[in-house]
PDB file of C-alpha atoms in Angstrom:
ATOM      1  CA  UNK A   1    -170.852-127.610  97.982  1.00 44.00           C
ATOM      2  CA  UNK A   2    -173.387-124.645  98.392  1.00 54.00           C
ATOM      3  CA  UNK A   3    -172.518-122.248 101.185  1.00 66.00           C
ATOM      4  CA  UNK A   4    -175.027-122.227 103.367  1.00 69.00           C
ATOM      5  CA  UNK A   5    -174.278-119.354 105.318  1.00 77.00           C
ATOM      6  CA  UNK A   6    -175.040-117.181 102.692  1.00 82.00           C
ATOM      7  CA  UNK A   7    -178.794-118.843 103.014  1.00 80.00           C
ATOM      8  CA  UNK A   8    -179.038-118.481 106.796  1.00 81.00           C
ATOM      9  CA  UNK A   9    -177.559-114.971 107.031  1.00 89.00           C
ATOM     10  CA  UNK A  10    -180.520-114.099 103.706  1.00 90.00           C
ATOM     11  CA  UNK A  11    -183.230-115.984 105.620  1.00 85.00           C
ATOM     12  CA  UNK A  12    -182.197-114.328 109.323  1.00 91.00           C
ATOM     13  CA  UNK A  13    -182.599-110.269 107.193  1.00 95.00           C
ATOM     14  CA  UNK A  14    -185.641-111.719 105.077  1.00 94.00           C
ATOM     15  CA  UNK A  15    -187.364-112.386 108.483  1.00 92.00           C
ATOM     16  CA  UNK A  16    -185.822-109.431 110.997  1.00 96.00           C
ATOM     17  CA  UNK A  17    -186.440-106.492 108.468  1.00 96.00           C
ATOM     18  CA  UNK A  18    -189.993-106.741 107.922  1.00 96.00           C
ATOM     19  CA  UNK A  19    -190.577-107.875 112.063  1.00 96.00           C
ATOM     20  CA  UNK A  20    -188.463-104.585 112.624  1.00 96.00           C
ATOM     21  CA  UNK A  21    -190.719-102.288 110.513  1.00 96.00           C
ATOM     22  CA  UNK A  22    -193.874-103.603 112.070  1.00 95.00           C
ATOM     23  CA  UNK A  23    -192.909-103.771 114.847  1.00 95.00           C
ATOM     24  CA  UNK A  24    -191.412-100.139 114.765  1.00 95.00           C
ATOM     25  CA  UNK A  25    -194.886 -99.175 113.831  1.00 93.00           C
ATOM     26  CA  UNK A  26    -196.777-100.822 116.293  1.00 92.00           C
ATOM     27  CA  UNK A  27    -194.479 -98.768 118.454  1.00 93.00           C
ATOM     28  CA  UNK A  28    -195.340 -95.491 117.671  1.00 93.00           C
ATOM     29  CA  UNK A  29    -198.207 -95.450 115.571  1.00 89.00           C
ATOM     30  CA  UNK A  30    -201.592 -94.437 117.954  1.00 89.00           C
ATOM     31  CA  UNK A  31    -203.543 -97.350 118.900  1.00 85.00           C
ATOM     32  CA  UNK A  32    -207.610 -96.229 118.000  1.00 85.00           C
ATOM     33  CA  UNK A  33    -208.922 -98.917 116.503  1.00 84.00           C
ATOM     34  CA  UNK A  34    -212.790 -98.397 115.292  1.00 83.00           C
ATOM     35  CA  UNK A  35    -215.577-100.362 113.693  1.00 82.00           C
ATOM     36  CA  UNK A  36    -215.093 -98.753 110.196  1.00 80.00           C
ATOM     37  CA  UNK A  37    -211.313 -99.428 110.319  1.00 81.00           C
ATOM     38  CA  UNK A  38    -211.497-102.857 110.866  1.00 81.00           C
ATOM     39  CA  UNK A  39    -213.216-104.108 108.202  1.00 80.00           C
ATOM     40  CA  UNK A  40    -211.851-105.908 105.471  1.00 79.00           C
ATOM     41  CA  UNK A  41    -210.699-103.541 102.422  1.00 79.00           C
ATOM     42  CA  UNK A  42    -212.569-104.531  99.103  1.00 78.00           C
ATOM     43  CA  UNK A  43    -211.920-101.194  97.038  1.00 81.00           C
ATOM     44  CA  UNK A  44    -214.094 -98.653  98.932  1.00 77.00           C
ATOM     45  CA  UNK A  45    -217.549-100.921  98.403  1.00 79.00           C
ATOM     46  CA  UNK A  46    -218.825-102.175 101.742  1.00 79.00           C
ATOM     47  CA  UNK A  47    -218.320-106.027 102.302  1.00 76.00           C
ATOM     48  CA  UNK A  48    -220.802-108.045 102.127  1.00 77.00           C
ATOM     49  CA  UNK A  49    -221.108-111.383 103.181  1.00 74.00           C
ATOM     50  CA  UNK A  50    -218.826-113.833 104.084  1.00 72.00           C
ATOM     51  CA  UNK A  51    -215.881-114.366 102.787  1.00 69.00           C
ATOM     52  CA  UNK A  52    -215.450-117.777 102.496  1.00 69.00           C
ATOM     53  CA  UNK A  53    -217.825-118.825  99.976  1.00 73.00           C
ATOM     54  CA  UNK A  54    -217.587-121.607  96.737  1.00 76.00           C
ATOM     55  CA  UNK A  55    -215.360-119.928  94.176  1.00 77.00           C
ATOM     56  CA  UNK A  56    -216.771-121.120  90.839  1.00 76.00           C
ATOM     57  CA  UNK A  57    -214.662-123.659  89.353  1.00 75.00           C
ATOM     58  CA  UNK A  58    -213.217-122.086  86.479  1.00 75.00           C
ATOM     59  CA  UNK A  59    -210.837-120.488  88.918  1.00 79.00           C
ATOM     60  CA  UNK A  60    -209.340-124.197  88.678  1.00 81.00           C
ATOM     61  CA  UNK A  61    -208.110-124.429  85.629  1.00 81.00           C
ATOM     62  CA  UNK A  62    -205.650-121.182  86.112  1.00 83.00           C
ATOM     63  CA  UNK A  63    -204.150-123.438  89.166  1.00 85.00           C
ATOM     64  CA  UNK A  64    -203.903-126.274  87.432  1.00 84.00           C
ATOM     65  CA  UNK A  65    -201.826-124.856  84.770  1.00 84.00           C
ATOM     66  CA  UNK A  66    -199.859-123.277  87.072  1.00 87.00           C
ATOM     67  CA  UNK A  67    -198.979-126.649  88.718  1.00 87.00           C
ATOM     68  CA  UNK A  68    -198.060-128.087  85.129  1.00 87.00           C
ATOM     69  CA  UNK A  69    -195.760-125.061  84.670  1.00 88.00           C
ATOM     70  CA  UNK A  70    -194.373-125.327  88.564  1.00 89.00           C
ATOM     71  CA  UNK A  71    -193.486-128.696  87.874  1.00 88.00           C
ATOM     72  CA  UNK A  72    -191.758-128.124  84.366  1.00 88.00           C
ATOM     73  CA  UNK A  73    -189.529-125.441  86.151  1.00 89.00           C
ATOM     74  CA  UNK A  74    -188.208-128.474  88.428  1.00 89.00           C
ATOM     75  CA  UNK A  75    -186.827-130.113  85.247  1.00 89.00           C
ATOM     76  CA  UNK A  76    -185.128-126.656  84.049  1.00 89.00           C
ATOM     77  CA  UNK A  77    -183.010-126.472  87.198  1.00 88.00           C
ATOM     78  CA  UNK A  78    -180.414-129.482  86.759  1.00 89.00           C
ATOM     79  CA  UNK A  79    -180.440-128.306  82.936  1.00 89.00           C
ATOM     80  CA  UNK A  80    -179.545-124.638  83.841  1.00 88.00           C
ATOM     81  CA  UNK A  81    -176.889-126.069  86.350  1.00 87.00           C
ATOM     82  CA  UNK A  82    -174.945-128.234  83.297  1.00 87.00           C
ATOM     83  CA  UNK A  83    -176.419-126.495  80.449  1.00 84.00           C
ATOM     84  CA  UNK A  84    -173.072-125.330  79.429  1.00 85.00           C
ATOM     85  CA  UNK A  85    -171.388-129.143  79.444  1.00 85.00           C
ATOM     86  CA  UNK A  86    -174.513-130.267  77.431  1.00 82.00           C
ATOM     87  CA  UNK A  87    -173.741-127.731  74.793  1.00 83.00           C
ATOM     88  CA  UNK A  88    -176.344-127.808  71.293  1.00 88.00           C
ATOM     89  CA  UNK A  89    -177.379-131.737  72.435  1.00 85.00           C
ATOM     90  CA  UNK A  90    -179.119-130.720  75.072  1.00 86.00           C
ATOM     91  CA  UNK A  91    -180.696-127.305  74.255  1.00 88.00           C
ATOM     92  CA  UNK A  92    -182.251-128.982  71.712  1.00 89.00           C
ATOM     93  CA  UNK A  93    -183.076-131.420  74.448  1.00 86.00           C
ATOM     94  CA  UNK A  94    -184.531-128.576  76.696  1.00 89.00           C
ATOM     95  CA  UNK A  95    -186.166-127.174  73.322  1.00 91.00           C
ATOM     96  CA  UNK A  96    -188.398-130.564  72.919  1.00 90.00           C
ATOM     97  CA  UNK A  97    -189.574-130.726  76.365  1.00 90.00           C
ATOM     98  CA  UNK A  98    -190.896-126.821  76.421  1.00 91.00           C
ATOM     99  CA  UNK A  99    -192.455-127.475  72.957  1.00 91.00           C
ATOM    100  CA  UNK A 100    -194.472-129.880  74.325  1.00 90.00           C
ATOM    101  CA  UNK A 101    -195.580-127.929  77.048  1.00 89.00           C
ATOM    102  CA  UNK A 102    -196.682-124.975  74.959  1.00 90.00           C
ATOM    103  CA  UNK A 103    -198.602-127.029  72.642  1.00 90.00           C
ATOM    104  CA  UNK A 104    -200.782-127.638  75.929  1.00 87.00           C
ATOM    105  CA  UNK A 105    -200.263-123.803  76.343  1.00 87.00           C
ATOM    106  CA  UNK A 106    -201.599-123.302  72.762  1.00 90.00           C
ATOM    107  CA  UNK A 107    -204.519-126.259  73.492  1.00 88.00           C
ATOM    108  CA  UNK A 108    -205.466-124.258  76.596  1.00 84.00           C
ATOM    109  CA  UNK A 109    -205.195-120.157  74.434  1.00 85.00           C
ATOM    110  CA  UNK A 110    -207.378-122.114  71.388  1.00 86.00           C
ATOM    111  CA  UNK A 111    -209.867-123.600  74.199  1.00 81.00           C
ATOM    112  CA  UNK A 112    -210.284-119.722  75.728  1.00 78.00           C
ATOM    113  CA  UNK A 113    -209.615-120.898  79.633  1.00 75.00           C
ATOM    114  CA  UNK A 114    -207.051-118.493  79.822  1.00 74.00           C
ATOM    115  CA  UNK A 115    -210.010-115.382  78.846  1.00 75.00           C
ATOM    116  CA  UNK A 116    -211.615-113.440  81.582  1.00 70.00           C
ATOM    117  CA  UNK A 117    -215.473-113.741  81.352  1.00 62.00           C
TER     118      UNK A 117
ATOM    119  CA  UNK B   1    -173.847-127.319 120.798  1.00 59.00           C
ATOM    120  CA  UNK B   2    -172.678-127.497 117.042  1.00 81.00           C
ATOM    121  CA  UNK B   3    -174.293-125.127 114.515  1.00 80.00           C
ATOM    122  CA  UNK B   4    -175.632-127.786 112.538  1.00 83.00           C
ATOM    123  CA  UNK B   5    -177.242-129.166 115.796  1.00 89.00           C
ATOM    124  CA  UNK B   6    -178.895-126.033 116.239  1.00 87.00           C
ATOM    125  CA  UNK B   7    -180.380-125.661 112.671  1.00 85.00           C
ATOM    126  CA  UNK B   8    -181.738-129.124 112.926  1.00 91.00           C
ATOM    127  CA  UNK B   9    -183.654-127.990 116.098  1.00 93.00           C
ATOM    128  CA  UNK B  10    -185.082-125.084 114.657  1.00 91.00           C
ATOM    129  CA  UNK B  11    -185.752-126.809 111.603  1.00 92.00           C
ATOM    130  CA  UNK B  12    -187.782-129.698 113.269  1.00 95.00           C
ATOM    131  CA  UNK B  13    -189.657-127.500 115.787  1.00 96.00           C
ATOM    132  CA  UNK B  14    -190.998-125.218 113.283  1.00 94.00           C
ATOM    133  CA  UNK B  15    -192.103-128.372 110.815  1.00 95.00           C
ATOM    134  CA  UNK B  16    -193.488-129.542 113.623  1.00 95.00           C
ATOM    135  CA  UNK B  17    -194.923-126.895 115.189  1.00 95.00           C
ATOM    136  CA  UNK B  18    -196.365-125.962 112.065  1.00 95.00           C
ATOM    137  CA  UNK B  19    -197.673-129.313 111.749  1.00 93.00           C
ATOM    138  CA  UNK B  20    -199.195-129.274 115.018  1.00 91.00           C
ATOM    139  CA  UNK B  21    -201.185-126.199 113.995  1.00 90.00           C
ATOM    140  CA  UNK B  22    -202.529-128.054 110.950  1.00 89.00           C
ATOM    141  CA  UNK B  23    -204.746-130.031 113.146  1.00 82.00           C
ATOM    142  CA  UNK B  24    -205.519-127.510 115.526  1.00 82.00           C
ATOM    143  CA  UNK B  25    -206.227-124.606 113.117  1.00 81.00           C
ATOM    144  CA  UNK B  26    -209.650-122.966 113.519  1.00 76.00           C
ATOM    145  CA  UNK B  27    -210.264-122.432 109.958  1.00 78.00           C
ATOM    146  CA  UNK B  28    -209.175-124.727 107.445  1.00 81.00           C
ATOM    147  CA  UNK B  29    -207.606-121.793 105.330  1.00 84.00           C
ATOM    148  CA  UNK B  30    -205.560-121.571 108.457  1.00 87.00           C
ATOM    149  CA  UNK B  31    -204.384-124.862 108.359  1.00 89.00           C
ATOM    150  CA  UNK B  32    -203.369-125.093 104.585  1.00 91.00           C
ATOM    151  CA  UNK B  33    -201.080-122.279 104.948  1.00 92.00           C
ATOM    152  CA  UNK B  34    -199.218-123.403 108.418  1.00 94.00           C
ATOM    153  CA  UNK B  35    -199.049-127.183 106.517  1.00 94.00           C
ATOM    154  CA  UNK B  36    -197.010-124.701 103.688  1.00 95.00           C
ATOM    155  CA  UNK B  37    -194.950-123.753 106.310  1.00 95.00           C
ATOM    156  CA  UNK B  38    -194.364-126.859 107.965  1.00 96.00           C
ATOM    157  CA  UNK B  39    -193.533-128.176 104.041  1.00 95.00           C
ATOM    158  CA  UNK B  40    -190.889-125.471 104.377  1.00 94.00           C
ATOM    159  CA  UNK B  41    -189.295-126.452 107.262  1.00 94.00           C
ATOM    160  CA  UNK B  42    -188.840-130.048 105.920  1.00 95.00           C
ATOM    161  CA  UNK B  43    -187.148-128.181 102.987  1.00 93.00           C
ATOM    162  CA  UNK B  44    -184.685-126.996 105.325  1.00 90.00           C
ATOM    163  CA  UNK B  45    -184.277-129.993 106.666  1.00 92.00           C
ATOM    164  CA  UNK B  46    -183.241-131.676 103.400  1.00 91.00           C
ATOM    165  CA  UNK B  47    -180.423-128.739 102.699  1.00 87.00           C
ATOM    166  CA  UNK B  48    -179.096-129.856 105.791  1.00 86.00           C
ATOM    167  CA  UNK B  49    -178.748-133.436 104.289  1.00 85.00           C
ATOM    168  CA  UNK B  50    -177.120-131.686 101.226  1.00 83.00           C
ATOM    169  CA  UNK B  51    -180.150-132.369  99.175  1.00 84.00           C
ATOM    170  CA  UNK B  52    -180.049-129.205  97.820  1.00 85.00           C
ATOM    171  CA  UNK B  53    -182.252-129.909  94.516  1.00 89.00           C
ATOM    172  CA  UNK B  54    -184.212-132.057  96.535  1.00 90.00           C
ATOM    173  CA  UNK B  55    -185.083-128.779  98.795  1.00 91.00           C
ATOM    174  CA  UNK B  56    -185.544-127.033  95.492  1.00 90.00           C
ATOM    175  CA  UNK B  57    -188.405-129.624  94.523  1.00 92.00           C
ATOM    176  CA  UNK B  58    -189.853-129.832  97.871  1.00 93.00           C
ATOM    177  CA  UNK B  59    -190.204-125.852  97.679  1.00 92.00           C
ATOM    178  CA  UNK B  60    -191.452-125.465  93.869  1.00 91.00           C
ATOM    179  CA  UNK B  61    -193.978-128.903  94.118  1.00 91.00           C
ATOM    180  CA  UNK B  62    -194.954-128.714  97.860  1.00 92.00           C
ATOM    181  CA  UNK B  63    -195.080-124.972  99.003  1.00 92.00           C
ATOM    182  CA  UNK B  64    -196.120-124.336  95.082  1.00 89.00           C
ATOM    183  CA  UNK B  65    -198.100-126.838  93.944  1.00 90.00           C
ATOM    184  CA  UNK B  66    -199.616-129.137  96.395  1.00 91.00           C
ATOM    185  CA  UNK B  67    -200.523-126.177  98.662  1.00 91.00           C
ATOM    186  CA  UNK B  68    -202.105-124.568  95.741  1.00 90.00           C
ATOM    187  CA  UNK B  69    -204.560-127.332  94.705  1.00 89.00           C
ATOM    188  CA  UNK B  70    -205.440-127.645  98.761  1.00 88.00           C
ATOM    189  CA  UNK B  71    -206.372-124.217  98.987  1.00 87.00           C
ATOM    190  CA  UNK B  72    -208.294-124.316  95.974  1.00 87.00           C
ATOM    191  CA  UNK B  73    -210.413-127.245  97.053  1.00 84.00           C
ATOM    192  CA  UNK B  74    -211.296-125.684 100.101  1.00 83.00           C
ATOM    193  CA  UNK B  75    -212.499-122.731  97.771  1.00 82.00           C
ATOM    194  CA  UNK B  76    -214.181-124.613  95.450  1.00 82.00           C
ATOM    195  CA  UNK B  77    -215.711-126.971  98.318  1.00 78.00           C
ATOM    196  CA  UNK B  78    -219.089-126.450 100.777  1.00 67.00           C
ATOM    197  CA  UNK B  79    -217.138-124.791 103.577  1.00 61.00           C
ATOM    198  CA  UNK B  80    -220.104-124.137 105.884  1.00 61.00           C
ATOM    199  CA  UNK B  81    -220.160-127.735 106.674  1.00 56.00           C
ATOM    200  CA  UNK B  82    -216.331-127.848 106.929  1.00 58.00           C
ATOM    201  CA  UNK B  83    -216.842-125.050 109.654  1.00 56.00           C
ATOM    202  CA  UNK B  84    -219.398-126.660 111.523  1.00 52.00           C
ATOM    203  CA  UNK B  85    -217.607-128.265 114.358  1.00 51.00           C
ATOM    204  CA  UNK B  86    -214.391-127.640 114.410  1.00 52.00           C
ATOM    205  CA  UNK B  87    -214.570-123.358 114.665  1.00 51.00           C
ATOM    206  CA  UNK B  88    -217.647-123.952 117.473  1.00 56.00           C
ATOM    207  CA  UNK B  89    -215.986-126.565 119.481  1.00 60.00           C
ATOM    208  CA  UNK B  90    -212.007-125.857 119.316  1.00 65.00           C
ATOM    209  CA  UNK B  91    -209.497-128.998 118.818  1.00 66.00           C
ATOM    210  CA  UNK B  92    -209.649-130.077 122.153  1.00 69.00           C
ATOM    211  CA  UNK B  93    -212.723-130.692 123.060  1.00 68.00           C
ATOM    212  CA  UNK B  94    -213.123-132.465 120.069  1.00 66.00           C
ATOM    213  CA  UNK B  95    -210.363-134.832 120.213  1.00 66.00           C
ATOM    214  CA  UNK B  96    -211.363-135.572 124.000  1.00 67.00           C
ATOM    215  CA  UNK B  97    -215.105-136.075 122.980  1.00 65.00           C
ATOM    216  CA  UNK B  98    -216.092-140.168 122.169  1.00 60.00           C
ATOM    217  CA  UNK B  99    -217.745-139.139 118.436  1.00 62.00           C
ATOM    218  CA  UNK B 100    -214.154-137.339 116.936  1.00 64.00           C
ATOM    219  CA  UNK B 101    -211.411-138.556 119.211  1.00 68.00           C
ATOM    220  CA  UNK B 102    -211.466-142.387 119.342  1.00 77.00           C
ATOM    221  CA  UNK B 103    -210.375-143.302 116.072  1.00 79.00           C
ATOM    222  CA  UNK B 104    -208.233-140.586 115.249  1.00 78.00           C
ATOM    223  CA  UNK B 105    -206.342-141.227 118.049  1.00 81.00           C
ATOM    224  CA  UNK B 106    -206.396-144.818 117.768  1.00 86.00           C
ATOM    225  CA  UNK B 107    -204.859-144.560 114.117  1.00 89.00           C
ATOM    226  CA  UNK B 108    -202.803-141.801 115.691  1.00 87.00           C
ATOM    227  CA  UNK B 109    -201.261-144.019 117.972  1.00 91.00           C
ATOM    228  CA  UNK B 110    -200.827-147.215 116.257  1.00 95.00           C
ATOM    229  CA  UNK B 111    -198.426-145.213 113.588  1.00 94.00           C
ATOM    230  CA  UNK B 112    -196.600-143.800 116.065  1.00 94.00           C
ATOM    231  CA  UNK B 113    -196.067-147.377 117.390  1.00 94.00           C
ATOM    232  CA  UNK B 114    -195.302-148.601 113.931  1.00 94.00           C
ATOM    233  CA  UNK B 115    -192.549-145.565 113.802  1.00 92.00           C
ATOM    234  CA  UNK B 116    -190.862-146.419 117.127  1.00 92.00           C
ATOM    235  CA  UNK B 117    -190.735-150.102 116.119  1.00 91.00           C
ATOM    236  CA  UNK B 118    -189.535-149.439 113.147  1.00 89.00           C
ATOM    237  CA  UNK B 119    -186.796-147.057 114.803  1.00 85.00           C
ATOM    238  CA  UNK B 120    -185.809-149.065 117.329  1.00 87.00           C
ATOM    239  CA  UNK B 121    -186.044-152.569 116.138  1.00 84.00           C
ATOM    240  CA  UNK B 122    -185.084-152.440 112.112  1.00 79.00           C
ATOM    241  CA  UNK B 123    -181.953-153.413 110.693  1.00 77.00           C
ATOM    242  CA  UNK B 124    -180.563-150.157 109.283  1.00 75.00           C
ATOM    243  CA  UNK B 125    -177.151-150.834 107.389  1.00 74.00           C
ATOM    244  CA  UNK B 126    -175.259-147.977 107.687  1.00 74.00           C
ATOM    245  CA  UNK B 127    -172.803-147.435 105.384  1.00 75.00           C
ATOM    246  CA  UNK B 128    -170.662-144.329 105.295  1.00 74.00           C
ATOM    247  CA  UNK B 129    -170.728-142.621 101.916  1.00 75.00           C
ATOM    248  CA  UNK B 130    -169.351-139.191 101.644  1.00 74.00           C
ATOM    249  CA  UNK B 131    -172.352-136.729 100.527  1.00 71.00           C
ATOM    250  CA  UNK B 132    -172.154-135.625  96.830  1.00 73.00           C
ATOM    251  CA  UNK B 133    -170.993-132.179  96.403  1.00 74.00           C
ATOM    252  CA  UNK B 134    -173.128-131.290  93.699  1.00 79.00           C
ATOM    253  CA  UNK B 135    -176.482-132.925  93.663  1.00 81.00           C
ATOM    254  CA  UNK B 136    -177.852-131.158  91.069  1.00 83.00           C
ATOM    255  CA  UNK B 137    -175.311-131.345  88.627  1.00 85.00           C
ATOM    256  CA  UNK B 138    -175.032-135.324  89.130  1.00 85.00           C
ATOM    257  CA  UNK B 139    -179.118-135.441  88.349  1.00 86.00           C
ATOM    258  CA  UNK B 140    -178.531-133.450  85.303  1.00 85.00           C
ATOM    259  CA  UNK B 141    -175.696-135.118  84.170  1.00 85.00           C
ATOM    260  CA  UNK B 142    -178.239-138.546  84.587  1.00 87.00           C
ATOM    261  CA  UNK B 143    -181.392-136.705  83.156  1.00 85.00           C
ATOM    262  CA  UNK B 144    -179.830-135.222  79.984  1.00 85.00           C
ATOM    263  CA  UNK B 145    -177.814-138.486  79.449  1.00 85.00           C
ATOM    264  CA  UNK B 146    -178.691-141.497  80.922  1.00 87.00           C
ATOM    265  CA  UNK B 147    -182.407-140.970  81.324  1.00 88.00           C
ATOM    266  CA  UNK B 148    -183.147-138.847  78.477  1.00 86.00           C
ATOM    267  CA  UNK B 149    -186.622-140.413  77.233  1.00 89.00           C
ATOM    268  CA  UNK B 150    -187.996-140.361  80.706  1.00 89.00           C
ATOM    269  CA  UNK B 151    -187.404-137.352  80.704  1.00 88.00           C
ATOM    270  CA  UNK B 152    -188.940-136.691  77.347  1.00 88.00           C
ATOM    271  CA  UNK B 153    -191.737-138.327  78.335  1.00 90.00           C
ATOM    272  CA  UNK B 154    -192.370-136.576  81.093  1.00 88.00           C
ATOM    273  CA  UNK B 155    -193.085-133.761  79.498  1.00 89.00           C
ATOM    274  CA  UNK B 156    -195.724-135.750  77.254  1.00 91.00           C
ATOM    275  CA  UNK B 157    -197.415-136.656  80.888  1.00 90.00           C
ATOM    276  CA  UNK B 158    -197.772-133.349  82.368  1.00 89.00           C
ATOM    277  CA  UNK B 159    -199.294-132.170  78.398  1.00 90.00           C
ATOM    278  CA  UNK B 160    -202.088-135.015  78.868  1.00 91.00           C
ATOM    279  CA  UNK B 161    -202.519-133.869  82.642  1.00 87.00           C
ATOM    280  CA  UNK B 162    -203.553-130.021  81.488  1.00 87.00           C
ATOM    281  CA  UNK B 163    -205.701-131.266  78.422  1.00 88.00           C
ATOM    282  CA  UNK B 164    -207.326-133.707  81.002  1.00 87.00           C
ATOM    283  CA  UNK B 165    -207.887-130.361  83.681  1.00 82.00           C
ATOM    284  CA  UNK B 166    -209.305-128.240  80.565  1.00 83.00           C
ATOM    285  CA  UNK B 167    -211.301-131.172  79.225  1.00 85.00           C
ATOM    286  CA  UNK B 168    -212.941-132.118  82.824  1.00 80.00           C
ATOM    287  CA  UNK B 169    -213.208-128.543  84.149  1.00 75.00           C
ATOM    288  CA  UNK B 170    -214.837-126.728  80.605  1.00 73.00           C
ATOM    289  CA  UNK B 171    -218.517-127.047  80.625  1.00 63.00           C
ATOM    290  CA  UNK B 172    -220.187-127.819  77.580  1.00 55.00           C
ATOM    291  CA  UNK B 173    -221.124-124.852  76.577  1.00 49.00           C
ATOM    292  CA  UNK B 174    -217.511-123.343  76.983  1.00 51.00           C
ATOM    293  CA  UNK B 175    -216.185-126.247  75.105  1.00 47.00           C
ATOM    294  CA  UNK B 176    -218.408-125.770  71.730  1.00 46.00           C
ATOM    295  CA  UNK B 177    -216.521-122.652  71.418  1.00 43.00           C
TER     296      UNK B 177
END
């Protein structure tokens, strides 16, 4: 049985400290909020436009992959929790299902959809 | 009031709180990220079933994944048209006015009247079982044992599924490369 109190008592710091600090700096920061200061950062340039426009789609592709990986870590958990029990039968178990995952890896390097253009 | 009482309160009011914003949301990058959040919350709420690796998988394929692709397709999608409406009017108007309300709230409230039959009326056998200490190490045991060319094979599926996304997402001209 996982403790859980452990969780709760990680989750209550992981949301007080950073309320504290803003909050602490709302406090005493001064309060002179301006035109110029309000507008969204984009490296110095001045924004223009809207930002909520239509990405182009070969932003897709990086998500996508990154689903296929998520999903792949879900099967490494209950392996990394036994893994020791298994013993060489099933890292070479573990070792099948990643090497068919990077051959889609590979497919995807060959293809150039990871390359920035 | 027991502890465990407690966490299930503030479990189900933030899920559903969070929910409730999903609908209401002004802009529909809003509402993606509170239905992460309410995703969460049911997390929390299966660790306090002792589905631990269930909470695990509802945290790496819902928070991760699922709200991933949606905010994606709201990039990759028209959103003027999306923003018509619903950032002009607010929620409420709409769902009181005759051209958005009616059949949302129809459908609405027939599945909430399916639910409440269901809860009320349906024969639940309950059977006492003592919750399993170790979920994950029971579904490992099963995977790397039991189950071990599903599990193979799974891996084969989610290889076709990222060919597939690189296959329907390169343009022709990318692909000749």
């Amino acid at each position: 049985m996982v403790n859980f109190v452990d969780l709760t008592v990680f989750l209550a710091i992981g949301i007080l400290l950073p309320a504290a600090m803003m909050g602490a700096g709302a406090l005493l920061r001064p309060q002179r909020p301006g035109k110029v200061k309000l507008e969204p950062y984009e490296c110095g340039e001045i924004p223009v436009g809207d930002a909520r426009i239509r990405y182009h789609i070969r932003y897709y592709i990086f998500a996508l992959v990154f689903v296929v990986f998520d999903v792949e870590t879900v099967f490494l958990y209950p392996w990394a929790v036994i893994w020791k029990s298994l013993g060489l039968f099933g890292f070479v178990e573990m070792m099948i299902f990643l090497g068919i995952l990077v051959i889609g890896l590979i497919y995807a390097w060959k293809k150039r959809v990871l390359e920035w253009i | 009031m027991n502890l465990q009482l407690l966490a299930f309160m503030i479990l189900s009011l933030v899920t559903l709180g969070a929910a409730f914003k999903v609908i209401t949301a002004r802009f529909i990058t809003h509402a993606a990220l509170y239905l992460a959040l309410s995703f969460v919350g049911v997390a929390g709420l299966f660790l306090l079933l002792n589905a631990d690796f269930l909470a695990a998988v509802q945290l790496l394929v819902y928070v991760g994944a699922i709200t991933t692709m949606l905010i994606f397709a709201v990039m990759l999608s028209q959103v003027e048209e999306i923003r018509q409406g619903a950032a002009e009017e607010g929620f409420w108007r709409r769902i009181l006015s005759a051209r958005f309300g009616v059949i949302p709230l129809a459908v609405a409230a027939a599945l909430a009247g399916v639910i409440l039959y269901l809860y009320r009326f349906a024969n639940w056998k309950a059977v006492p079982v003592a919750p399993d200490p170790n979920t994950t190490r029971s579904i490992g045991q099963a995977m790397f044992t039991t189950y071990l060319i599903p599990f193979e094979v799974a891996s084969l599926v989610l290889l076709v599924a990222m060919i597939g996304a690189i296959v329907l997402t390169m343009k022709k001209e990318d692909r000749s490369r």
